[in-house]
C-alpha positions as a Python dict, from the first residue, in 0.01 Angstrom:
ca = {
    (1, 'X'): (0, 0, 0),
    (2, 'X'): (-132, 392, -143),
    (3, 'X'): (34, 636, -144),
    (4, 'X'): (-107, 966, -247),
    (5, 'X'): (1, 1300, -458),
    (6, 'X'): (-156, 1654, -480),
    (7, 'X'): (-109, 1893, -788),
    (8, 'X'): (181, 2057, -864),
    (9, 'X'): (40, 2360, -745),
    (10, 'X'): (256, 2486, -415),
    (11, 'X'): (547, 2787, -548),
    (12, 'X'): (840, 2768, -439),
    (13, 'X'): (1268, 2831, -618),
    (14, 'X'): (1129, 2949, -899),
    (15, 'X'): (907, 2584, -952),
    (16, 'X'): (531, 2417, -870),
    (17, 'X'): (584, 2159, -579),
    (18, 'X'): (360, 1832, -515),
    (19, 'X'): (306, 1668, -184),
    (20, 'X'): (342, 1300, -109),
    (21, 'X'): (209, 1126, 124),
    (22, 'X'): (142, 811, 307),
    (23, 'X'): (-148, 703, 531),
    (24, 'X'): (-29, 407, 652),
    (25, 'X'): (366, 464, 791),
    (26, 'X'): (647, 728, 709),
    (27, 'X'): (869, 395, 631),
    (28, 'X'): (637, 245, 379),
    (29, 'X'): (644, 659, 214),
    (30, 'X'): (1061, 688, 248),
    (31, 'X'): (1045, 319, 21),
    (32, 'X'): (843, 447, -161),
    (33, 'X'): (1032, 762, -234),
    (34, 'X'): (1362, 599, -245),
    (35, 'X'): (1228, 403, -547),
    (36, 'X'): (1131, 672, -698),
    (37, 'X'): (1516, 828, -656),
    (38, 'X'): (1381, 1125, -411),
    (39, 'X'): (1638, 1214, -198),
    (40, 'X'): (1578, 1204, 165),
    (41, 'X'): (1626, 1561, 173),
    (42, 'X'): (1287, 1616, 11),
    (43, 'X'): (1099, 1489, 350),
    (44, 'X'): (938, 1767, 528),
    (45, 'X'): (787, 1683, 898),
    (46, 'X'): (535, 1457, 726),
    (47, 'X'): (535, 1470, 359),
    (48, 'X'): (832, 1474, 68),
    (49, 'X'): (766, 1781, -159),
    (50, 'X'): (852, 1668, -535),
    (51, 'X'): (861, 1917, -829),
    (52, 'X'): (628, 1920, -1077),
    (53, 'X'): (852, 1771, -1312),
    (54, 'X'): (843, 1449, -1088),
    (55, 'X'): (404, 1463, -1033),
    (56, 'X'): (389, 1202, -1387),
    (57, 'X'): (689, 994, -1220),
    (58, 'X'): (510, 925, -835),
    (59, 'X'): (163, 876, -1060),
    (60, 'X'): (312, 633, -1283),
    (61, 'X'): (412, 440, -1005),
    (62, 'X'): (197, 409, -811),
    (63, 'X'): (62, 733, -621),
    (64, 'X'): (-332, 817, -645),
    (65, 'X'): (-380, 1153, -711),
    (66, 'X'): (-572, 1369, -461),
    (67, 'X'): (-680, 1745, -445),
    (68, 'X'): (-401, 1921, -137),
    (69, 'X'): (-702, 1942, 97),
    (70, 'X'): (-710, 1536, 95),
    (71, 'X'): (-363, 1568, 192),
    (72, 'X'): (-397, 1663, 519),
    (73, 'X'): (-738, 1465, 548),
    (74, 'X'): (-549, 1139, 508),
    (75, 'X'): (-224, 1287, 718),
    (76, 'X'): (-476, 1425, 993),
    (77, 'X'): (-683, 1092, 982),
    (78, 'X'): (-393, 870, 969),
    (79, 'X'): (-240, 1004, 1284),
    (80, 'X'): (126, 1100, 1040),
    (81, 'X'): (35, 1493, 1033),
    (82, 'X'): (278, 1696, 1171),
    (83, 'X'): (165, 2040, 1189),
    (84, 'X'): (508, 2313, 1146),
    (85, 'X'): (697, 2375, 1589),
    (86, 'X'): (644, 1995, 1650),
    (87, 'X'): (968, 1762, 1789),
    (88, 'X'): (1032, 1472, 1516),
    (89, 'X'): (934, 1168, 1625),
    (90, 'X'): (1201, 834, 1630),
    (91, 'X'): (1298, 685, 1303),
    (92, 'X'): (1130, 987, 1100),
}
């Protein structure tokens, strides 16, 4: 199981955020997030948004650090990318 996280470089709500993704399945992603104690409401279409202060926790738990462009590439190549505006698939 490999999960990926980009650096906390995305501003929002007075914080900086990272994206946590899987290149295998949403089930794998949800299970990893649950082990980290990340609430399901942090899931957005195809990734979890993690605040900067949780970045080190995700890496310590096994998430691989990648650049933001790599996150998008991994999602696209795995078929898990869900651009804004697309309907959610069952089980997500």
